[in-house]
PDB file with one MODEL, atoms N, CA, C and O in Angstrom:
MODEL        1
ATOM      1  N   ILE A   1      90.354  17.417  -8.303  1.00  0.00           N
ATOM      2  CA  ILE A   1      89.778  17.070  -9.585  1.00  0.00           C
ATOM      3  C   ILE A   1      90.151  15.620  -9.879  1.00  0.00           C
ATOM      4  O   ILE A   1      91.319  15.246  -9.773  1.00  0.00           O
ATOM      5  N   PRO A   2      89.165  14.804 -10.247  1.00  0.00           N
ATOM      6  CA  PRO A   2      89.451  13.391 -10.483  1.00  0.00           C
ATOM      7  C   PRO A   2      90.407  13.154 -11.648  1.00  0.00           C
ATOM      8  O   PRO A   2      90.452  13.922 -12.609  1.00  0.00           O
ATOM      9  N   LEU A   3      91.157  12.083 -11.535  1.00  0.00           N
ATOM     10  CA  LEU A   3      92.005  11.633 -12.626  1.00  0.00           C
ATOM     11  C   LEU A   3      91.252  10.578 -13.417  1.00  0.00           C
ATOM     12  O   LEU A   3      90.564   9.741 -12.834  1.00  0.00           O
ATOM     13  N   VAL A   4      91.373  10.609 -14.731  1.00  0.00           N
ATOM     14  CA  VAL A   4      90.772   9.594 -15.587  1.00  0.00           C
ATOM     15  C   VAL A   4      91.813   9.130 -16.591  1.00  0.00           C
ATOM     16  O   VAL A   4      92.809   9.810 -16.836  1.00  0.00           O
ATOM     17  N   LEU A   5      91.565   7.955 -17.169  1.00  0.00           N
ATOM     18  CA  LEU A   5      92.455   7.454 -18.206  1.00  0.00           C
ATOM     19  C   LEU A   5      91.861   7.789 -19.562  1.00  0.00           C
ATOM     20  O   LEU A   5      90.668   7.587 -19.789  1.00  0.00           O
ATOM     21  N   ASN A   6      92.690   8.303 -20.466  1.00  0.00           N
ATOM     22  CA  ASN A   6      92.191   8.545 -21.808  1.00  0.00           C
ATOM     23  C   ASN A   6      92.427   7.290 -22.653  1.00  0.00           C
ATOM     24  O   ASN A   6      92.829   6.258 -22.114  1.00  0.00           O
ATOM     25  N   LYS A   7      92.187   7.358 -23.947  1.00  0.00           N
ATOM     26  CA  LYS A   7      92.277   6.182 -24.815  1.00  0.00           C
ATOM     27  C   LYS A   7      93.663   5.548 -24.816  1.00  0.00           C
ATOM     28  O   LYS A   7      93.795   4.351 -25.070  1.00  0.00           O
ATOM     29  N   GLN A   8      94.686   6.330 -24.537  1.00  0.00           N
ATOM     30  CA  GLN A   8      96.051   5.812 -24.505  1.00  0.00           C
ATOM     31  C   GLN A   8      96.443   5.376 -23.094  1.00  0.00           C
ATOM     32  O   GLN A   8      97.618   5.123 -22.827  1.00  0.00           O
ATOM     33  N   ASN A   9      95.458   5.286 -22.186  1.00  0.00           N
ATOM     34  CA  ASN A   9      95.703   4.913 -20.792  1.00  0.00           C
ATOM     35  C   ASN A   9      96.677   5.855 -20.097  1.00  0.00           C
ATOM     36  O   ASN A   9      97.451   5.437 -19.237  1.00  0.00           O
ATOM     37  N   VAL A  10      96.635   7.112 -20.470  1.00  0.00           N
ATOM     38  CA  VAL A  10      97.457   8.128 -19.835  1.00  0.00           C
ATOM     39  C   VAL A  10      96.559   8.896 -18.868  1.00  0.00           C
ATOM     40  O   VAL A  10      95.464   9.325 -19.232  1.00  0.00           O
ATOM     41  N   LYS A  11      97.033   9.063 -17.633  1.00  0.00           N
ATOM     42  CA  LYS A  11      96.224   9.787 -16.646  1.00  0.00           C
ATOM     43  C   LYS A  11      96.144  11.257 -17.017  1.00  0.00           C
ATOM     44  O   LYS A  11      97.120  11.866 -17.455  1.00  0.00           O
ATOM     45  N   ARG A  12      94.949  11.808 -16.829  1.00  0.00           N
ATOM     46  CA  ARG A  12      94.734  13.238 -17.011  1.00  0.00           C
ATOM     47  C   ARG A  12      93.650  13.651 -16.037  1.00  0.00           C
ATOM     48  O   ARG A  12      92.911  12.806 -15.532  1.00  0.00           O
ATOM     49  N   TYR A  13      93.549  14.931 -15.773  1.00  0.00           N
ATOM     50  CA  TYR A  13      92.507  15.427 -14.893  1.00  0.00           C
ATOM     51  C   TYR A  13      91.193  15.515 -15.651  1.00  0.00           C
ATOM     52  O   TYR A  13      91.154  15.966 -16.795  1.00  0.00           O
ATOM     53  N   ALA A  14      90.121  15.083 -15.007  1.00  0.00           N
ATOM     54  CA  ALA A  14      88.793  15.194 -15.597  1.00  0.00           C
ATOM     55  C   ALA A  14      88.402  16.664 -15.655  1.00  0.00           C
ATOM     56  O   ALA A  14      88.784  17.456 -14.793  1.00  0.00           O
ATOM     57  N   SER A  15      87.639  17.016 -16.680  1.00  0.00           N
ATOM     58  CA  SER A  15      87.166  18.389 -16.782  1.00  0.00           C
ATOM     59  C   SER A  15      86.054  18.624 -15.759  1.00  0.00           C
ATOM     60  O   SER A  15      85.503  17.680 -15.192  1.00  0.00           O
ATOM     61  N   TRP A  16      85.739  19.887 -15.539  1.00  0.00           N
ATOM     62  CA  TRP A  16      84.655  20.217 -14.616  1.00  0.00           C
ATOM     63  C   TRP A  16      83.367  19.573 -15.103  1.00  0.00           C
ATOM     64  O   TRP A  16      82.616  19.004 -14.311  1.00  0.00           O
ATOM     65  N   ASP A  17      83.108  19.662 -16.409  1.00  0.00           N
ATOM     66  CA  ASP A  17      81.877  19.097 -16.969  1.00  0.00           C
ATOM     67  C   ASP A  17      81.797  17.585 -16.771  1.00  0.00           C
ATOM     68  O   ASP A  17      80.728  17.054 -16.467  1.00  0.00           O
ATOM     69  N   GLU A  18      82.921  16.890 -16.941  1.00  0.00           N
ATOM     70  CA  GLU A  18      82.938  15.437 -16.728  1.00  0.00           C
ATOM     71  C   GLU A  18      82.650  15.104 -15.268  1.00  0.00           C
ATOM     72  O   GLU A  18      81.900  14.172 -14.976  1.00  0.00           O
ATOM     73  N   SER A  19      83.236  15.852 -14.366  1.00  0.00           N
ATOM     74  CA  SER A  19      83.017  15.612 -12.943  1.00  0.00           C
ATOM     75  C   SER A  19      81.580  15.946 -12.550  1.00  0.00           C
ATOM     76  O   SER A  19      80.980  15.244 -11.735  1.00  0.00           O
ATOM     77  N   PHE A  20      81.030  17.006 -13.119  1.00  0.00           N
ATOM     78  CA  PHE A  20      79.635  17.348 -12.861  1.00  0.00           C
ATOM     79  C   PHE A  20      78.725  16.222 -13.343  1.00  0.00           C
ATOM     80  O   PHE A  20      77.775  15.853 -12.653  1.00  0.00           O
ATOM     81  N   LYS A  21      79.012  15.676 -14.523  1.00  0.00           N
ATOM     82  CA  LYS A  21      78.228  14.554 -15.042  1.00  0.00           C
ATOM     83  C   LYS A  21      78.324  13.357 -14.095  1.00  0.00           C
ATOM     84  O   LYS A  21      77.330  12.671 -13.859  1.00  0.00           O
ATOM     85  N   ASP A  22      79.506  13.108 -13.558  1.00  0.00           N
ATOM     86  CA  ASP A  22      79.671  12.024 -12.584  1.00  0.00           C
ATOM     87  C   ASP A  22      78.798  12.266 -11.356  1.00  0.00           C
ATOM     88  O   ASP A  22      78.221  11.328 -10.807  1.00  0.00           O
ATOM     89  N   LEU A  23      78.702  13.524 -10.925  1.00  0.00           N
ATOM     90  CA  LEU A  23      77.871  13.853  -9.776  1.00  0.00           C
ATOM     91  C   LEU A  23      76.385  13.658 -10.109  1.00  0.00           C
ATOM     92  O   LEU A  23      75.623  13.160  -9.281  1.00  0.00           O
ATOM     93  N   VAL A  24      75.985  14.045 -11.304  1.00  0.00           N
ATOM     94  CA  VAL A  24      74.597  13.827 -11.741  1.00  0.00           C
ATOM     95  C   VAL A  24      74.299  12.327 -11.769  1.00  0.00           C
ATOM     96  O   VAL A  24      73.238  11.897 -11.316  1.00  0.00           O
ATOM     97  N   ASP A  25      75.224  11.537 -12.293  1.00  0.00           N
ATOM     98  CA  ASP A  25      75.058  10.081 -12.322  1.00  0.00           C
ATOM     99  C   ASP A  25      74.974   9.511 -10.908  1.00  0.00           C
ATOM    100  O   ASP A  25      74.169   8.619 -10.638  1.00  0.00           O
ATOM    101  N   PHE A  26      75.805  10.030 -10.013  1.00  0.00           N
ATOM    102  CA  PHE A  26      75.773   9.596  -8.614  1.00  0.00           C
ATOM    103  C   PHE A  26      74.391   9.874  -8.027  1.00  0.00           C
ATOM    104  O   PHE A  26      73.834   9.036  -7.318  1.00  0.00           O
ATOM    105  N   LYS A  27      73.842  11.044  -8.321  1.00  0.00           N
ATOM    106  CA  LYS A  27      72.519  11.391  -7.792  1.00  0.00           C
ATOM    107  C   LYS A  27      71.446  10.463  -8.351  1.00  0.00           C
ATOM    108  O   LYS A  27      70.548  10.043  -7.621  1.00  0.00           O
ATOM    109  N   LYS A  28      71.533  10.141  -9.642  1.00  0.00           N
ATOM    110  CA  LYS A  28      70.550   9.233 -10.243  1.00  0.00           C
ATOM    111  C   LYS A  28      70.569   7.874  -9.551  1.00  0.00           C
ATOM    112  O   LYS A  28      69.524   7.253  -9.357  1.00  0.00           O
ATOM    113  N   MET A  29      71.749   7.424  -9.185  1.00  0.00           N
ATOM    114  CA  MET A  29      71.890   6.109  -8.553  1.00  0.00           C
ATOM    115  C   MET A  29      71.552   6.130  -7.071  1.00  0.00           C
ATOM    116  O   MET A  29      71.072   5.130  -6.538  1.00  0.00           O
ATOM    117  N   ASN A  30      71.795   7.259  -6.389  1.00  0.00           N
ATOM    118  CA  ASN A  30      71.680   7.310  -4.932  1.00  0.00           C
ATOM    119  C   ASN A  30      70.574   8.224  -4.405  1.00  0.00           C
ATOM    120  O   ASN A  30      70.231   8.166  -3.224  1.00  0.00           O
ATOM    121  N   GLY A  31      70.019   9.062  -5.272  1.00  0.00           N
ATOM    122  CA  GLY A  31      68.940   9.936  -4.853  1.00  0.00           C
ATOM    123  C   GLY A  31      69.382  11.183  -4.113  1.00  0.00           C
ATOM    124  O   GLY A  31      68.544  11.929  -3.605  1.00  0.00           O
ATOM    125  N   HIS A  32      70.679  11.422  -4.044  1.00  0.00           N
ATOM    126  CA  HIS A  32      71.219  12.603  -3.351  1.00  0.00           C
ATOM    127  C   HIS A  32      72.614  12.886  -3.893  1.00  0.00           C
ATOM    128  O   HIS A  32      73.169  12.104  -4.665  1.00  0.00           O
ATOM    129  N   VAL A  33      73.170  14.024  -3.472  1.00  0.00           N
ATOM    130  CA  VAL A  33      74.522  14.397  -3.918  1.00  0.00           C
ATOM    131  C   VAL A  33      75.508  14.472  -2.757  1.00  0.00           C
ATOM    132  O   VAL A  33      76.544  15.128  -2.862  1.00  0.00           O
ATOM    133  N   ASN A  34      75.193  13.808  -1.660  1.00  0.00           N
ATOM    134  CA  ASN A  34      76.096  13.768  -0.508  1.00  0.00           C
ATOM    135  C   ASN A  34      77.086  12.619  -0.701  1.00  0.00           C
ATOM    136  O   ASN A  34      76.881  11.515  -0.197  1.00  0.00           O
ATOM    137  N   VAL A  35      78.132  12.890  -1.418  1.00  0.00           N
ATOM    138  CA  VAL A  35      79.097  11.862  -1.823  1.00  0.00           C
ATOM    139  C   VAL A  35      79.921  11.421  -0.611  1.00  0.00           C
ATOM    140  O   VAL A  35      80.544  12.257   0.044  1.00  0.00           O
ATOM    141  N   PRO A  36      79.934  10.121  -0.306  1.00  0.00           N
ATOM    142  CA  PRO A  36      80.731   9.639   0.823  1.00  0.00           C
ATOM    143  C   PRO A  36      82.226   9.673   0.502  1.00  0.00           C
ATOM    144  O   PRO A  36      82.624   9.660  -0.662  1.00  0.00           O
ATOM    145  N   THR A  37      83.023   9.718   1.527  1.00  0.00           N
ATOM    146  CA  THR A  37      84.473   9.803   1.337  1.00  0.00           C
ATOM    147  C   THR A  37      85.044   8.567   0.646  1.00  0.00           C
ATOM    148  O   THR A  37      86.128   8.636   0.068  1.00  0.00           O
ATOM    149  N   ARG A  38      84.344   7.454   0.694  1.00  0.00           N
ATOM    150  CA  ARG A  38      84.858   6.247   0.034  1.00  0.00           C
ATOM    151  C   ARG A  38      84.831   6.364  -1.499  1.00  0.00           C
ATOM    152  O   ARG A  38      85.494   5.594  -2.193  1.00  0.00           O
ATOM    153  N   VAL A  39      84.071   7.318  -2.015  1.00  0.00           N
ATOM    154  CA  VAL A  39      84.061   7.606  -3.451  1.00  0.00           C
ATOM    155  C   VAL A  39      85.087   8.723  -3.656  1.00  0.00           C
ATOM    156  O   VAL A  39      84.731   9.869  -3.931  1.00  0.00           O
ATOM    157  N   ARG A  40      86.343   8.372  -3.518  1.00  0.00           N
ATOM    158  CA  ARG A  40      87.434   9.343  -3.352  1.00  0.00           C
ATOM    159  C   ARG A  40      87.517  10.431  -4.414  1.00  0.00           C
ATOM    160  O   ARG A  40      87.546  11.614  -4.076  1.00  0.00           O
ATOM    161  N   GLN A  41      87.554  10.064  -5.672  1.00  0.00           N
ATOM    162  CA  GLN A  41      87.752  11.088  -6.697  1.00  0.00           C
ATOM    163  C   GLN A  41      86.599  12.075  -6.718  1.00  0.00           C
ATOM    164  O   GLN A  41      86.817  13.285  -6.779  1.00  0.00           O
ATOM    165  N   LEU A  42      85.377  11.571  -6.669  1.00  0.00           N
ATOM    166  CA  LEU A  42      84.223  12.460  -6.706  1.00  0.00           C
ATOM    167  C   LEU A  42      84.114  13.257  -5.406  1.00  0.00           C
ATOM    168  O   LEU A  42      83.763  14.437  -5.426  1.00  0.00           O
ATOM    169  N   ASP A  43      84.412  12.617  -4.289  1.00  0.00           N
ATOM    170  CA  ASP A  43      84.384  13.324  -2.999  1.00  0.00           C
ATOM    171  C   ASP A  43      85.384  14.480  -2.996  1.00  0.00           C
ATOM    172  O   ASP A  43      85.076  15.562  -2.495  1.00  0.00           O
ATOM    173  N   ARG A  44      86.554  14.265  -3.538  1.00  0.00           N
ATOM    174  CA  ARG A  44      87.562  15.333  -3.594  1.00  0.00           C
ATOM    175  C   ARG A  44      87.082  16.480  -4.475  1.00  0.00           C
ATOM    176  O   ARG A  44      87.289  17.650  -4.152  1.00  0.00           O
ATOM    177  N   TRP A  45      86.439  16.138  -5.594  1.00  0.00           N
ATOM    178  CA  TRP A  45      85.932  17.164  -6.495  1.00  0.00           C
ATOM    179  C   TRP A  45      84.846  17.977  -5.794  1.00  0.00           C
ATOM    180  O   TRP A  45      84.838  19.205  -5.873  1.00  0.00           O
ATOM    181  N   VAL A  46      83.921  17.286  -5.102  1.00  0.00           N
ATOM    182  CA  VAL A  46      82.849  17.953  -4.361  1.00  0.00           C
ATOM    183  C   VAL A  46      83.434  18.887  -3.303  1.00  0.00           C
ATOM    184  O   VAL A  46      82.998  20.030  -3.168  1.00  0.00           O
ATOM    185  N   SER A  47      84.419  18.399  -2.558  1.00  0.00           N
ATOM    186  CA  SER A  47      85.069  19.231  -1.541  1.00  0.00           C
ATOM    187  C   SER A  47      85.705  20.461  -2.168  1.00  0.00           C
ATOM    188  O   SER A  47      85.644  21.554  -1.605  1.00  0.00           O
ATOM    189  N   ASN A  48      86.312  20.283  -3.331  1.00  0.00           N
ATOM    190  CA  ASN A  48      86.937  21.406  -4.028  1.00  0.00           C
ATOM    191  C   ASN A  48      85.888  22.432  -4.460  1.00  0.00           C
ATOM    192  O   ASN A  48      86.153  23.634  -4.426  1.00  0.00           O
ATOM    193  N   GLN A  49      84.699  21.974  -4.868  1.00  0.00           N
ATOM    194  CA  GLN A  49      83.652  22.916  -5.261  1.00  0.00           C
ATOM    195  C   GLN A  49      83.229  23.761  -4.070  1.00  0.00           C
ATOM    196  O   GLN A  49      82.981  24.958  -4.209  1.00  0.00           O
ATOM    197  N   ARG A  50      83.146  23.142  -2.908  1.00  0.00           N
ATOM    198  CA  ARG A  50      82.780  23.892  -1.702  1.00  0.00           C
ATOM    199  C   ARG A  50      83.862  24.910  -1.341  1.00  0.00           C
ATOM    200  O   ARG A  50      83.554  26.032  -0.940  1.00  0.00           O
ATOM    201  N   TRP A  51      85.112  24.520  -1.484  1.00  0.00           N
ATOM    202  CA  TRP A  51      86.223  25.435  -1.199  1.00  0.00           C
ATOM    203  C   TRP A  51      86.229  26.590  -2.201  1.00  0.00           C
ATOM    204  O   TRP A  51      86.405  27.746  -1.818  1.00  0.00           O
ATOM    205  N   GLN A  52      86.038  26.275  -3.481  1.00  0.00           N
ATOM    206  CA  GLN A  52      85.994  27.314  -4.514  1.00  0.00           C
ATOM    207  C   GLN A  52      84.823  28.264  -4.272  1.00  0.00           C
ATOM    208  O   GLN A  52      84.942  29.465  -4.512  1.00  0.00           O
ATOM    209  N   TYR A  53      83.703  27.739  -3.801  1.00  0.00           N
ATOM    210  CA  TYR A  53      82.545  28.572  -3.476  1.00  0.00           C
ATOM    211  C   TYR A  53      82.882  29.540  -2.349  1.00  0.00           C
ATOM    212  O   TYR A  53      82.509  30.712  -2.397  1.00  0.00           O
ATOM    213  N   GLN A  54      83.581  29.052  -1.347  1.00  0.00           N
ATOM    214  CA  GLN A  54      83.981  29.915  -0.231  1.00  0.00           C
ATOM    215  C   GLN A  54      84.865  31.050  -0.732  1.00  0.00           C
ATOM    216  O   GLN A  54      84.692  32.202  -0.332  1.00  0.00           O
ATOM    217  N   LEU A  55      85.812  30.726  -1.607  1.00  0.00           N
ATOM    218  CA  LEU A  55      86.669  31.764  -2.183  1.00  0.00           C
ATOM    219  C   LEU A  55      85.842  32.791  -2.943  1.00  0.00           C
ATOM    220  O   LEU A  55      86.066  33.995  -2.825  1.00  0.00           O
ATOM    221  N   LEU A  56      84.882  32.301  -3.727  1.00  0.00           N
ATOM    222  CA  LEU A  56      84.017  33.178  -4.508  1.00  0.00           C
ATOM    223  C   LEU A  56      83.232  34.113  -3.593  1.00  0.00           C
ATOM    224  O   LEU A  56      83.104  35.303  -3.880  1.00  0.00           O
ATOM    225  N   GLN A  57      82.708  33.577  -2.496  1.00  0.00           N
ATOM    226  CA  GLN A  57      81.937  34.371  -1.536  1.00  0.00           C
ATOM    227  C   GLN A  57      82.795  35.430  -0.854  1.00  0.00           C
ATOM    228  O   GLN A  57      82.301  36.494  -0.483  1.00  0.00           O
ATOM    229  N   GLU A  58      84.084  35.132  -0.692  1.00  0.00           N
ATOM    230  CA  GLU A  58      85.010  36.071  -0.063  1.00  0.00           C
ATOM    231  C   GLU A  58      85.576  37.094  -1.054  1.00  0.00           C
ATOM    232  O   GLU A  58      86.378  37.951  -0.683  1.00  0.00           O
ATOM    233  N   GLY A  59      85.155  36.995  -2.308  1.00  0.00           N
ATOM    234  CA  GLY A  59      85.637  37.924  -3.326  1.00  0.00           C
ATOM    235  C   GLY A  59      87.038  37.612  -3.819  1.00  0.00           C
ATOM    236  O   GLY A  59      87.689  38.462  -4.426  1.00  0.00           O
ATOM    237  N   LYS A  60      87.501  36.406  -3.564  1.00  0.00           N
ATOM    238  CA  LYS A  60      88.837  35.992  -3.991  1.00  0.00           C
ATOM    239  C   LYS A  60      88.747  35.267  -5.330  1.00  0.00           C
ATOM    240  O   LYS A  60      87.661  34.895  -5.775  1.00  0.00           O
ATOM    241  N   ASP A  61      89.906  35.069  -5.967  1.00  0.00           N
ATOM    242  CA  ASP A  61      89.943  34.328  -7.219  1.00  0.00           C
ATOM    243  C   ASP A  61      89.418  32.918  -6.996  1.00  0.00           C
ATOM    244  O   ASP A  61      89.817  32.237  -6.051  1.00  0.00           O
ATOM    245  N   SER A  62      88.527  32.490  -7.869  1.00  0.00           N
ATOM    246  CA  SER A  62      87.924  31.172  -7.764  1.00  0.00           C
ATOM    247  C   SER A  62      87.715  30.613  -9.160  1.00  0.00           C
ATOM    248  O   SER A  62      87.431  31.357 -10.099  1.00  0.00           O
ATOM    249  N   GLN A  63      87.856  29.315  -9.292  1.00  0.00           N
ATOM    250  CA  GLN A  63      87.586  28.652 -10.563  1.00  0.00           C
ATOM    251  C   GLN A  63      86.091  28.399 -10.746  1.00  0.00           C
ATOM    252  O   GLN A  63      85.652  28.003 -11.826  1.00  0.00           O
ATOM    253  N   LEU A  64      85.321  28.627  -9.700  1.00  0.00           N
ATOM    254  CA  LEU A  64      83.885  28.397  -9.746  1.00  0.00           C
ATOM    255  C   LEU A  64      83.180  29.661 -10.224  1.00  0.00           C
ATOM    256  O   LEU A  64      83.375  30.744  -9.672  1.00  0.00           O
ATOM    257  N   THR A  65      82.365  29.508 -11.252  1.00  0.00           N
ATOM    258  CA  THR A  65      81.615  30.647 -11.791  1.00  0.00           C
ATOM    259  C   THR A  65      80.183  30.610 -11.253  1.00  0.00           C
ATOM    260  O   THR A  65      79.739  29.608 -10.693  1.00  0.00           O
ATOM    261  N   ILE A  66      79.482  31.714 -11.435  1.00  0.00           N
ATOM    262  CA  ILE A  66      78.073  31.773 -11.042  1.00  0.00           C
ATOM    263  C   ILE A  66      77.287  30.705 -11.814  1.00  0.00           C
ATOM    264  O   ILE A  66      76.414  30.047 -11.250  1.00  0.00           O
ATOM    265  N   GLY A  67      77.597  30.538 -13.094  1.00  0.00           N
ATOM    266  CA  GLY A  67      76.921  29.528 -13.908  1.00  0.00           C
ATOM    267  C   GLY A  67      77.120  28.118 -13.360  1.00  0.00           C
ATOM    268  O   GLY A  67      76.184  27.319 -13.331  1.00  0.00           O
ATOM    269  N   LYS A  68      78.335  27.818 -12.930  1.00  0.00           N
ATOM    270  CA  LYS A  68      78.605  26.503 -12.343  1.00  0.00           C
ATOM    271  C   LYS A  68      77.876  26.345 -11.016  1.00  0.00           C
ATOM    272  O   LYS A  68      77.371  25.266 -10.706  1.00  0.00           O
ATOM    273  N   CYS A  69      77.820  27.421 -10.231  1.00  0.00           N
ATOM    274  CA  CYS A  69      77.064  27.387  -8.968  1.00  0.00           C
ATOM    275  C   CYS A  69      75.608  27.052  -9.245  1.00  0.00           C
ATOM    276  O   CYS A  69      75.008  26.232  -8.550  1.00  0.00           O
ATOM    277  N   GLU A  70      75.042  27.690 -10.262  1.00  0.00           N
ATOM    278  CA  GLU A  70      73.643  27.457 -10.600  1.00  0.00           C
ATOM    279  C   GLU A  70      73.414  26.019 -11.048  1.00  0.00           C
ATOM    280  O   GLU A  70      72.401  25.415 -10.694  1.00  0.00           O
ATOM    281  N   LEU A  71      74.335  25.470 -11.819  1.00  0.00           N
ATOM    282  CA  LEU A  71      74.212  24.066 -12.235  1.00  0.00           C
ATOM    283  C   LEU A  71      74.240  23.139 -11.031  1.00  0.00           C
ATOM    284  O   LEU A  71      73.426  22.222 -10.928  1.00  0.00           O
ATOM    285  N   LEU A  72      75.175  23.377 -10.122  1.00  0.00           N
ATOM    286  CA  LEU A  72      75.270  22.548  -8.926  1.00  0.00           C
ATOM    287  C   LEU A  72      74.000  22.669  -8.079  1.00  0.00           C
ATOM    288  O   LEU A  72      73.468  21.664  -7.606  1.00  0.00           O
ATOM    289  N   GLU A  73      73.524  23.879  -7.892  1.00  0.00           N
ATOM    290  CA  GLU A  73      72.308  24.083  -7.108  1.00  0.00           C
ATOM    291  C   GLU A  73      71.103  23.424  -7.761  1.00  0.00           C
ATOM    292  O   GLU A  73      70.192  22.979  -7.064  1.00  0.00           O
ATOM    293  N   SER A  74      71.083  23.354  -9.096  1.00  0.00           N
ATOM    294  CA  SER A  74      69.943  22.771  -9.810  1.00  0.00           C
ATOM    295  C   SER A  74      69.773  21.277  -9.537  1.00  0.00           C
ATOM    296  O   SER A  74      68.697  20.723  -9.760  1.00  0.00           O
ATOM    297  N   ILE A  75      70.838  20.625  -9.052  1.00  0.00           N
ATOM    298  CA  ILE A  75      70.735  19.196  -8.723  1.00  0.00           C
ATOM    299  C   ILE A  75      70.716  18.963  -7.216  1.00  0.00           C
ATOM    300  O   ILE A  75      70.833  17.827  -6.756  1.00  0.00           O
ATOM    301  N   GLY A  76      70.571  20.034  -6.456  1.00  0.00           N
ATOM    302  CA  GLY A  76      70.453  19.903  -4.998  1.00  0.00           C
ATOM    303  C   GLY A  76      71.754  19.948  -4.240  1.00  0.00           C
ATOM    304  O   GLY A  76      71.805  19.551  -3.076  1.00  0.00           O
ATOM    305  N   PHE A  77      72.813  20.425  -4.877  1.00  0.00           N
ATOM    306  CA  PHE A  77      74.115  20.530  -4.213  1.00  0.00           C
ATOM    307  C   PHE A  77      74.057  21.601  -3.141  1.00  0.00           C
ATOM    308  O   PHE A  77      73.523  22.688  -3.362  1.00  0.00           O
ATOM    309  N   GLU A  78      74.614  21.285  -1.969  1.00  0.00           N
ATOM    310  CA  GLU A  78      74.680  22.243  -0.867  1.00  0.00           C
ATOM    311  C   GLU A  78      76.135  22.660  -0.663  1.00  0.00           C
ATOM    312  O   GLU A  78      77.002  21.827  -0.397  1.00  0.00           O
ATOM    313  N   PHE A  79      76.385  23.950  -0.791  1.00  0.00           N
ATOM    314  CA  PHE A  79      77.752  24.439  -0.665  1.00  0.00           C
ATOM    315  C   PHE A  79      78.235  24.461   0.775  1.00  0.00           C
ATOM    316  O   PHE A  79      79.438  24.383   1.024  1.00  0.00           O
ATOM    317  N   LYS A  80      77.325  24.566   1.719  1.00  0.00           N
ATOM    318  CA  LYS A  80      77.715  24.615   3.130  1.00  0.00           C
ATOM    319  C   LYS A  80      77.242  23.359   3.837  1.00  0.00           C
ATOM    320  O   LYS A  80      76.605  23.426   4.888  1.00  0.00           O
ATOM    321  N   TRP A  81      77.555  22.234   3.262  1.00  0.00           N
ATOM    322  CA  TRP A  81      77.156  20.940   3.810  1.00  0.00           C
ATOM    323  C   TRP A  81      77.940  20.638   5.071  1.00  0.00           C
ATOM    324  O   TRP A  81      79.136  20.919   5.151  1.00  0.00           O
ATOM    325  N   GLN A  82      77.260  20.061   6.060  1.00  0.00           N
ATOM    326  CA  GLN A  82      77.911  19.712   7.315  1.00  0.00           C
ATOM    327  C   GLN A  82      77.674  18.240   7.614  1.00  0.00           C
ATOM    328  O   GLN A  82      76.590  17.711   7.370  1.00  0.00           O
ATOM    329  N   HIS A  83      78.691  17.591   8.140  1.00  0.00           N
ATOM    330  CA  HIS A  83      78.558  16.193   8.569  1.00  0.00           C
ATOM    331  C   HIS A  83      77.632  16.132   9.773  1.00  0.00           C
ATOM    332  O   HIS A  83      77.661  17.011  10.635  1.00  0.00           O
ATOM    333  N   THR A  84      76.819  15.102   9.827  1.00  0.00           N
ATOM    334  CA  THR A  84      75.973  14.892  11.001  1.00  0.00           C
ATOM    335  C   THR A  84      76.429  13.626  11.702  1.00  0.00           C
ATOM    336  O   THR A  84      76.904  12.690  11.060  1.00  0.00           O
ATOM    337  N   THR A  85      76.286  13.597  13.011  1.00  0.00           N
ATOM    338  CA  THR A  85      76.704  12.419  13.765  1.00  0.00           C
ATOM    339  C   THR A  85      75.516  11.717  14.373  1.00  0.00           C
ATOM    340  O   THR A  85      75.679  10.699  15.046  1.00  0.00           O
TER     341      THR A  85
ENDMDL
END
């Protein structure tokens, strides 16, 4: 989960909604949601969503809800994304 600075310049973790908005903004700028590793905070959040999805699919405790899955899918997010060479 990305870290952000609040008004007092104190680091805190971004909420899921804030990170999702960052991903939507990334898509508006880039035309896709395949976040490169150089965009570290967002890339880590994206990776965490994929991991949470795997847990959800396995019936394990997950922070990812069906509603969040649907939001991610609505912007073209792929939970089983693979690197291509």
